[in-house]
Short mmCIF file of C-alpha atoms in Angstrom, two decimals:
data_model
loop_
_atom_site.label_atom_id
_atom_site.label_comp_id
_atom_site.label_asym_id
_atom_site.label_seq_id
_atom_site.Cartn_x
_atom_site.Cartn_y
_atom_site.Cartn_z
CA UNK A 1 22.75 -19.92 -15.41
CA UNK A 2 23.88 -16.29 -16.62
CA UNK A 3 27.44 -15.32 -18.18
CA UNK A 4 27.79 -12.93 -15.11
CA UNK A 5 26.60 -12.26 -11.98
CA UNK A 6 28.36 -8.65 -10.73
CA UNK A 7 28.57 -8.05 -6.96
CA UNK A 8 27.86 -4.78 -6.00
CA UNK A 9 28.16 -3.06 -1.88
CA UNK A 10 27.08 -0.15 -1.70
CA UNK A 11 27.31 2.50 1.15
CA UNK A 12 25.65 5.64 0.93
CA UNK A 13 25.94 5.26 -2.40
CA UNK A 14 22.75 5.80 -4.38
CA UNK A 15 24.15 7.91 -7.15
CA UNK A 16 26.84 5.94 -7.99
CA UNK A 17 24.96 2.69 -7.86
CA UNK A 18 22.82 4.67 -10.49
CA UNK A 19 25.75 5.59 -13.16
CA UNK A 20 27.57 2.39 -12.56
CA UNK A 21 24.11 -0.10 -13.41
CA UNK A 22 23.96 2.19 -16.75
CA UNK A 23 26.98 0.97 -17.98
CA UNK A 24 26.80 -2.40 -17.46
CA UNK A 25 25.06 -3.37 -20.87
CA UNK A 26 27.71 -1.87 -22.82
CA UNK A 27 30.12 -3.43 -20.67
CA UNK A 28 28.88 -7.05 -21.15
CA UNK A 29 28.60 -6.76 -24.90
CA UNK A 30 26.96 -10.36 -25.55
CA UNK A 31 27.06 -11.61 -22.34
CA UNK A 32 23.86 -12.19 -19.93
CA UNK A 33 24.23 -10.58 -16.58
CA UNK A 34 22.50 -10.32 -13.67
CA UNK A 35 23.67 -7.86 -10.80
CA UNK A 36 22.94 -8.21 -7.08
CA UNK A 37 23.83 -4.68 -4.80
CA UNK A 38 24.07 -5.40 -1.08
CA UNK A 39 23.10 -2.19 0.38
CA UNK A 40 25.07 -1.77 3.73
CA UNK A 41 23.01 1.50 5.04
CA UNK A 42 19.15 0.99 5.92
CA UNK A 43 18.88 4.67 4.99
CA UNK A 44 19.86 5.07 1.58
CA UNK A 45 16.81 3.98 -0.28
CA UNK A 46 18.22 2.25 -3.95
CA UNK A 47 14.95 0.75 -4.53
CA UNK A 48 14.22 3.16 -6.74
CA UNK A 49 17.68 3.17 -8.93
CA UNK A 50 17.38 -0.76 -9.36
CA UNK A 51 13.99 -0.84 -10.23
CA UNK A 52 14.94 0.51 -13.29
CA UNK A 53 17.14 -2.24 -14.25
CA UNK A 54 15.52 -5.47 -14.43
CA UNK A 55 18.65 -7.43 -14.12
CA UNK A 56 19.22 -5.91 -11.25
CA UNK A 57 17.99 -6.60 -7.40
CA UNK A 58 19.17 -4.86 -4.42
CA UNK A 59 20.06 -6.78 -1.12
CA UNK A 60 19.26 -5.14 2.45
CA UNK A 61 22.09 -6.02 4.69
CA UNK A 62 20.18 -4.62 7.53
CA UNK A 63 23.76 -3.06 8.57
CA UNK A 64 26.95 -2.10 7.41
CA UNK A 65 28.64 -5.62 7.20
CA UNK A 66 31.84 -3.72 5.79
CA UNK A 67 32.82 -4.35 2.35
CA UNK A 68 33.59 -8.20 2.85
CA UNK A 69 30.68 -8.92 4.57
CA UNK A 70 28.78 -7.17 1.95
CA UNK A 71 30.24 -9.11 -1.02
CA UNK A 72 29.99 -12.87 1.25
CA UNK A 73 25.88 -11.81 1.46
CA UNK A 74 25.90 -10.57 -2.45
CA UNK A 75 27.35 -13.99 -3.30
CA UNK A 76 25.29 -15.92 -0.43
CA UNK A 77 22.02 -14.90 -3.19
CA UNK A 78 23.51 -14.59 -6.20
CA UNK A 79 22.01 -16.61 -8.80
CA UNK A 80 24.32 -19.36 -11.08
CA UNK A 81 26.47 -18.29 -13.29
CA UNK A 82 30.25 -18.66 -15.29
CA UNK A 83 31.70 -15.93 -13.86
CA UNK A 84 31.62 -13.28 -10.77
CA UNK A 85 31.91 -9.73 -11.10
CA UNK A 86 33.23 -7.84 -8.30
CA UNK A 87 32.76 -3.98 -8.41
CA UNK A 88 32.71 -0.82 -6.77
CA UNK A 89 30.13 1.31 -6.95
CA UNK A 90 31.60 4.10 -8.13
CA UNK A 91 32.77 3.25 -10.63
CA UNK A 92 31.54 3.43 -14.52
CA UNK A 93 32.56 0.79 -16.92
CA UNK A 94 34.00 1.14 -20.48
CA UNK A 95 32.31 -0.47 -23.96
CA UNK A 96 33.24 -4.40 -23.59
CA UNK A 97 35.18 -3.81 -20.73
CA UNK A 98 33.80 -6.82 -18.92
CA UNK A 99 33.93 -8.78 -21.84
CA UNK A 100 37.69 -7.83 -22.40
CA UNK A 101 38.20 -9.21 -18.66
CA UNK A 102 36.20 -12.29 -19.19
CA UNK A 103 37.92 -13.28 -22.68
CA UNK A 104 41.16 -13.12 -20.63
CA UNK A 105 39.64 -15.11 -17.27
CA UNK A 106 38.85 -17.97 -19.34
CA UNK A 107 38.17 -21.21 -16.64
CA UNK A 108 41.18 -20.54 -14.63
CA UNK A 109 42.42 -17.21 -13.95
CA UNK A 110 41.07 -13.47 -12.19
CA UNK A 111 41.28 -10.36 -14.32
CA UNK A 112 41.83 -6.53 -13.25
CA UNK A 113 41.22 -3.60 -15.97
CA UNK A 114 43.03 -0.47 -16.52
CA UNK A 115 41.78 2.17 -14.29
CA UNK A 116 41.35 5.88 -14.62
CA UNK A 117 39.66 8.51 -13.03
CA UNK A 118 36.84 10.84 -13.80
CA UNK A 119 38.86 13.03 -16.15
CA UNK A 120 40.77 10.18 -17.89
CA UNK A 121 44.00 9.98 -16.09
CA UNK A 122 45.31 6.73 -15.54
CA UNK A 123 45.15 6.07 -11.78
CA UNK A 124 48.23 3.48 -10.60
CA UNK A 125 46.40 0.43 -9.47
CA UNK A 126 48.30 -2.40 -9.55
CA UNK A 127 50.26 -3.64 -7.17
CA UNK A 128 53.28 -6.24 -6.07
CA UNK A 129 53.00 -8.67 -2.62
CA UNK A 130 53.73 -6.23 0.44
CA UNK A 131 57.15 -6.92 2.33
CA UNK A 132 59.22 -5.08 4.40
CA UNK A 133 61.76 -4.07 1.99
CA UNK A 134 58.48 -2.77 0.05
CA UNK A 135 56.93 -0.98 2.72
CA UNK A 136 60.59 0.74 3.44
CA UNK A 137 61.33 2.10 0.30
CA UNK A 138 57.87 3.71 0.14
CA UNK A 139 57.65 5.35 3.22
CA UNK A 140 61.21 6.70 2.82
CA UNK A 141 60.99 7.35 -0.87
CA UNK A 142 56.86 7.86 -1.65
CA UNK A 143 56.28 8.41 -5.19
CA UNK A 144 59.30 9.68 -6.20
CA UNK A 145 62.13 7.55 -8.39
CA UNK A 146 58.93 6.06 -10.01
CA UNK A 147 61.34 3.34 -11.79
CA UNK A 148 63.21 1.79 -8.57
CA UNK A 149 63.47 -1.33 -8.34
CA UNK A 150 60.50 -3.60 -7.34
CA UNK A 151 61.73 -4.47 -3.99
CA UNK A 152 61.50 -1.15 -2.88
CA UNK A 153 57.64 -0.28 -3.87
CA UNK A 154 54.15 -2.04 -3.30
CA UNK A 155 53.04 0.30 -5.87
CA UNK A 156 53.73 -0.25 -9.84
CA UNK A 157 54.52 3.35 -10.62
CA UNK A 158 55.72 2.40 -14.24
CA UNK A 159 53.39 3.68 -16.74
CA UNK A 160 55.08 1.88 -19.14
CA UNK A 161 53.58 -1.54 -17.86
CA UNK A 162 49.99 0.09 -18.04
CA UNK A 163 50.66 -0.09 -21.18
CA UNK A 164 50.61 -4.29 -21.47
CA UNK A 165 49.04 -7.19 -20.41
CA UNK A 166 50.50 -9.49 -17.42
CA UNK A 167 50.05 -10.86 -14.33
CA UNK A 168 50.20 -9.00 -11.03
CA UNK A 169 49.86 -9.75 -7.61
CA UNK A 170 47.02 -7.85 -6.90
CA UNK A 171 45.39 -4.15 -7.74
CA UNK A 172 43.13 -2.10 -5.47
CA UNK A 173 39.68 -3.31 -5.71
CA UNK A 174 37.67 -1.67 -7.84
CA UNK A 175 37.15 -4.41 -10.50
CA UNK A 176 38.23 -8.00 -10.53
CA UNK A 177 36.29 -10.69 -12.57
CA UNK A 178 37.22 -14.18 -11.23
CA UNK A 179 35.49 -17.68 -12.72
CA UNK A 180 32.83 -18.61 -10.29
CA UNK A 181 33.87 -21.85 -9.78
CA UNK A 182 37.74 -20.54 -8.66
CA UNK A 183 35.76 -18.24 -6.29
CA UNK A 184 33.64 -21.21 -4.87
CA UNK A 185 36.82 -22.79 -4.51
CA UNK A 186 38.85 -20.10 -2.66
CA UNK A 187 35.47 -19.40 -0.54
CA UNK A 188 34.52 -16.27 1.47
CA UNK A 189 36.15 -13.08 2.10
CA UNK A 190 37.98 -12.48 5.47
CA UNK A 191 35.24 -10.46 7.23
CA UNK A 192 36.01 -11.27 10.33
CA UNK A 193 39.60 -9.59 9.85
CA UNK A 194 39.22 -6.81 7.31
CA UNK A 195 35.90 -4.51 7.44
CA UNK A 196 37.53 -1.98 4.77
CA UNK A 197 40.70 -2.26 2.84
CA UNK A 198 43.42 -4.88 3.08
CA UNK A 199 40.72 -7.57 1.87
CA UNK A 200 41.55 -7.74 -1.88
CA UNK A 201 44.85 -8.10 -1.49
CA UNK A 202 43.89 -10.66 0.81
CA UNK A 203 41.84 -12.33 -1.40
CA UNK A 204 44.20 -11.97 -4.73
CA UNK A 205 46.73 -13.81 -2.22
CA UNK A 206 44.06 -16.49 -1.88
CA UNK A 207 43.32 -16.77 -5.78
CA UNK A 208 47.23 -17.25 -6.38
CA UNK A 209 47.49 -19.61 -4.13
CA UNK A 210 44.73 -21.63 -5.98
CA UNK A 211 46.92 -21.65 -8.88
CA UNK A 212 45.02 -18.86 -10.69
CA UNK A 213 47.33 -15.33 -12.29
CA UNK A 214 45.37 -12.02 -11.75
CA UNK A 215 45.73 -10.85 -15.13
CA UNK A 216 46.03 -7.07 -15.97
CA UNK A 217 43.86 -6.20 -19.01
CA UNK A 218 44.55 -2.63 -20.17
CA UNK A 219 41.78 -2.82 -23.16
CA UNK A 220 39.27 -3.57 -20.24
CA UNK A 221 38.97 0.40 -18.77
CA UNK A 222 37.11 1.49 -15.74
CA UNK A 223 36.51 5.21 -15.14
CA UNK A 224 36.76 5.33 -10.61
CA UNK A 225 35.52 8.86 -8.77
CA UNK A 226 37.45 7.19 -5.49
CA UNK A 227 36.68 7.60 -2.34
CA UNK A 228 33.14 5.99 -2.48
CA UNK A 229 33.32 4.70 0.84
CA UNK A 230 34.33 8.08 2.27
CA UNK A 231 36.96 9.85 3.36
CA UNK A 232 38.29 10.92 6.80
CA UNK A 233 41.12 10.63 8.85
CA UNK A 234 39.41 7.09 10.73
CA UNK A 235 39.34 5.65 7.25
CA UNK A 236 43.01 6.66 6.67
CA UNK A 237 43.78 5.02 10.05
CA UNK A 238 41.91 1.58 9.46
CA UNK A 239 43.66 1.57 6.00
CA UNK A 240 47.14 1.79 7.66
CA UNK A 241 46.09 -1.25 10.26
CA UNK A 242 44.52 -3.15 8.07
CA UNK A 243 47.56 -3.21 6.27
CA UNK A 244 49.64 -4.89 9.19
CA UNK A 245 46.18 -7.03 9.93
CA UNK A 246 47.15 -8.23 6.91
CA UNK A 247 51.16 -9.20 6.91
CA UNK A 248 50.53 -10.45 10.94
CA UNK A 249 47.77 -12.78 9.51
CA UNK A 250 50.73 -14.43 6.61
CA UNK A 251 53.78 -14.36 8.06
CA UNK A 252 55.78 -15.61 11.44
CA UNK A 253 55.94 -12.94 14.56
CA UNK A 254 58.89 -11.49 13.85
CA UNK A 255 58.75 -10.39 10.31
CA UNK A 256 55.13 -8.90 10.64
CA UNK A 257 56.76 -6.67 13.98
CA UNK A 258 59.09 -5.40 11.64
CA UNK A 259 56.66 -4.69 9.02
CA UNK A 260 53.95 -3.27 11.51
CA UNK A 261 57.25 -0.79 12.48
CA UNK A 262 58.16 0.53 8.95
CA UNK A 263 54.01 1.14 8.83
CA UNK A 264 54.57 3.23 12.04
CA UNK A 265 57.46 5.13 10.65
CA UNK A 266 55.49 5.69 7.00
CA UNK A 267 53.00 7.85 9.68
CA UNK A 268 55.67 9.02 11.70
CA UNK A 269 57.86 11.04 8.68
CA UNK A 270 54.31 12.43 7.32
CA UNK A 271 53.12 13.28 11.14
CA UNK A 272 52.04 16.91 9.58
CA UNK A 273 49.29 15.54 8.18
CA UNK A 274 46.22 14.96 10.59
CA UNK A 275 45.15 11.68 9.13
CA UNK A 276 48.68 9.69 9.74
CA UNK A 277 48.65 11.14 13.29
CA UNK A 278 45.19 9.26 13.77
CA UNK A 279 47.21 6.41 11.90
CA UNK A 280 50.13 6.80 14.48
CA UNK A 281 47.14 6.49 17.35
CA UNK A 282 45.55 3.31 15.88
CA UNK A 283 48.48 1.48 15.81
CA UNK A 284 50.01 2.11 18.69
CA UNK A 285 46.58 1.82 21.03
CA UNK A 286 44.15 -1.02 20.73
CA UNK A 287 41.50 1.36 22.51
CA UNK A 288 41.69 3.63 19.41
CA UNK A 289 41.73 0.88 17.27
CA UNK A 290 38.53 -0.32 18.21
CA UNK A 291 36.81 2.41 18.07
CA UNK A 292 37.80 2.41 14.56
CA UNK A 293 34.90 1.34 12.11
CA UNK A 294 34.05 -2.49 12.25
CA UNK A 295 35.24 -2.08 15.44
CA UNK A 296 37.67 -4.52 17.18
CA UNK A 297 38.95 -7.37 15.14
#
């Protein structure tokens, strides 16, 4: 059995796989590691990056199984250990960073680090349990009055609470270390409703309702480049449905109808912008939202 066994999906993402399995060691400090990357396109040939690693092993998918599908086959082969690394791939870790999360896991709880991008700005990751009220007060407000109340933003704009440790709901994906035994417990990630986005908050719901806190680490630091699955106005659009996927799969028919509305009106006041008009189509048509990647769902 290793200390940690870091999950990996990568998509087109060679380069970053590269920079990322670099700064693993570091990140571990003492700890033994072992990494498994699920690579989700047969063209991108990471043979070659891995090879260099020898704690490393790369996992053809034979498709793009979407980014829960690629972590449920990463985990399907992953060899024994304490705990489970999830990452993205581009991302590049911080001295002890993974030890920092670990210390904090301990048996029982998930951990999130402090992320910033590229140039060292701190990027706002963490977030509160969507709701109605939530989803209101930021499509009518958006990131201004940073300090409303918490009711009226998914998004903890504070940087004053960057600035401490605590437990969060959830925080965009990029990093979360969870025991592997919790994770056994909780089991595999919803592929068969989210292909891309939506699924960690989905899962962070699942953890909490094991009993387990997602603890925010700030002296655990990530460094993200974003948009390492892409960007386009069809990724914008699955983000926004996967988003009322989401509240329609945890709550009664009436609240999610109101919640799948305030989505629609987010798109609607920010229309100008091509991507939340292809939002505005996804939601509204089921023919455009299959032909959405993952397709139907």
């Amino acid at each position: 059995m290793v200390d940690c066994v870091v999950i990996v999906v990568s998509y087109r993402s060679a380069r970053d796989v590269k920079d990322l399995l670099s700064t693993i060691p570091q990140a571990v400090g003492s700890l033994s590691w072992r990494a498994v990357v699920v690579n989700n396109d047969e063209g991108d040939d990471l043979a070659p990056t891995v090879a260099e690693h020898p704690e490393a092993e790369v996992v053809e998918a034979g498709a793009n199984l979407g980014y829960a599908g690629g972590i449920n086959l990463g985990r399907s082969v992953a060899p024994p250990s304490t705990w489970t690394v999830f990452l993205n791939p581009d991302l590049t870790l911080d001295p002890e960073s993974i030890a920092h999360l670990v210390a904090e896991v301990g048996a029982h709880d998930a951990a999130v680090p402090l992320i910033r991008n590229r140039a060292g700005e701190l990027q706002r990751s963490l977030r509160r349990e969507p709701s109605v009220l939530r989803s209101l007060g930021d499509a009518l407000v958006g990131n201004r009055w940073p300090g409303r109340p918490a009711f009226l933003s998914e998004t903890v704009r504070m940087p004053a609470v960057y600035e401490v440790p605590g437990a969060v709901d959830w925080a965009t994906g990029a990093a979360l270390v969870v025991p592997t035994a919790l994770a056994d417990a909780v089991g595999r990630w919803d592929q068969d409703t989210f292909f891309l986005y939506s699924e960690e908050t989905d899962y962070c719901r699942r953890l909490r309702a094991a009993g387990a806190q997602i603890r925010f680490v700030p002296e655990a630091v990530v460094r993200h480049q974003g948009a390492g699955s892409g960007s386009s106005d069809a990724l914008h659009a699955l983000l926004e449905v996967n988003r009322v996927r989401y509240y329609r799969k945890w709550h009664g028919v009436l609240t999610a109808t109101a919640f799948a509305a305030v989505v629609v009106l987010n798109n609607l006041l920010r229309s100008h912008r091509a991507r939340s008009r292809a939002a505005l189509r996804a939601l509204v048509s089921p023919t455009t939202r299959a032909a959405l990647p993952g397709g139907a769902r």
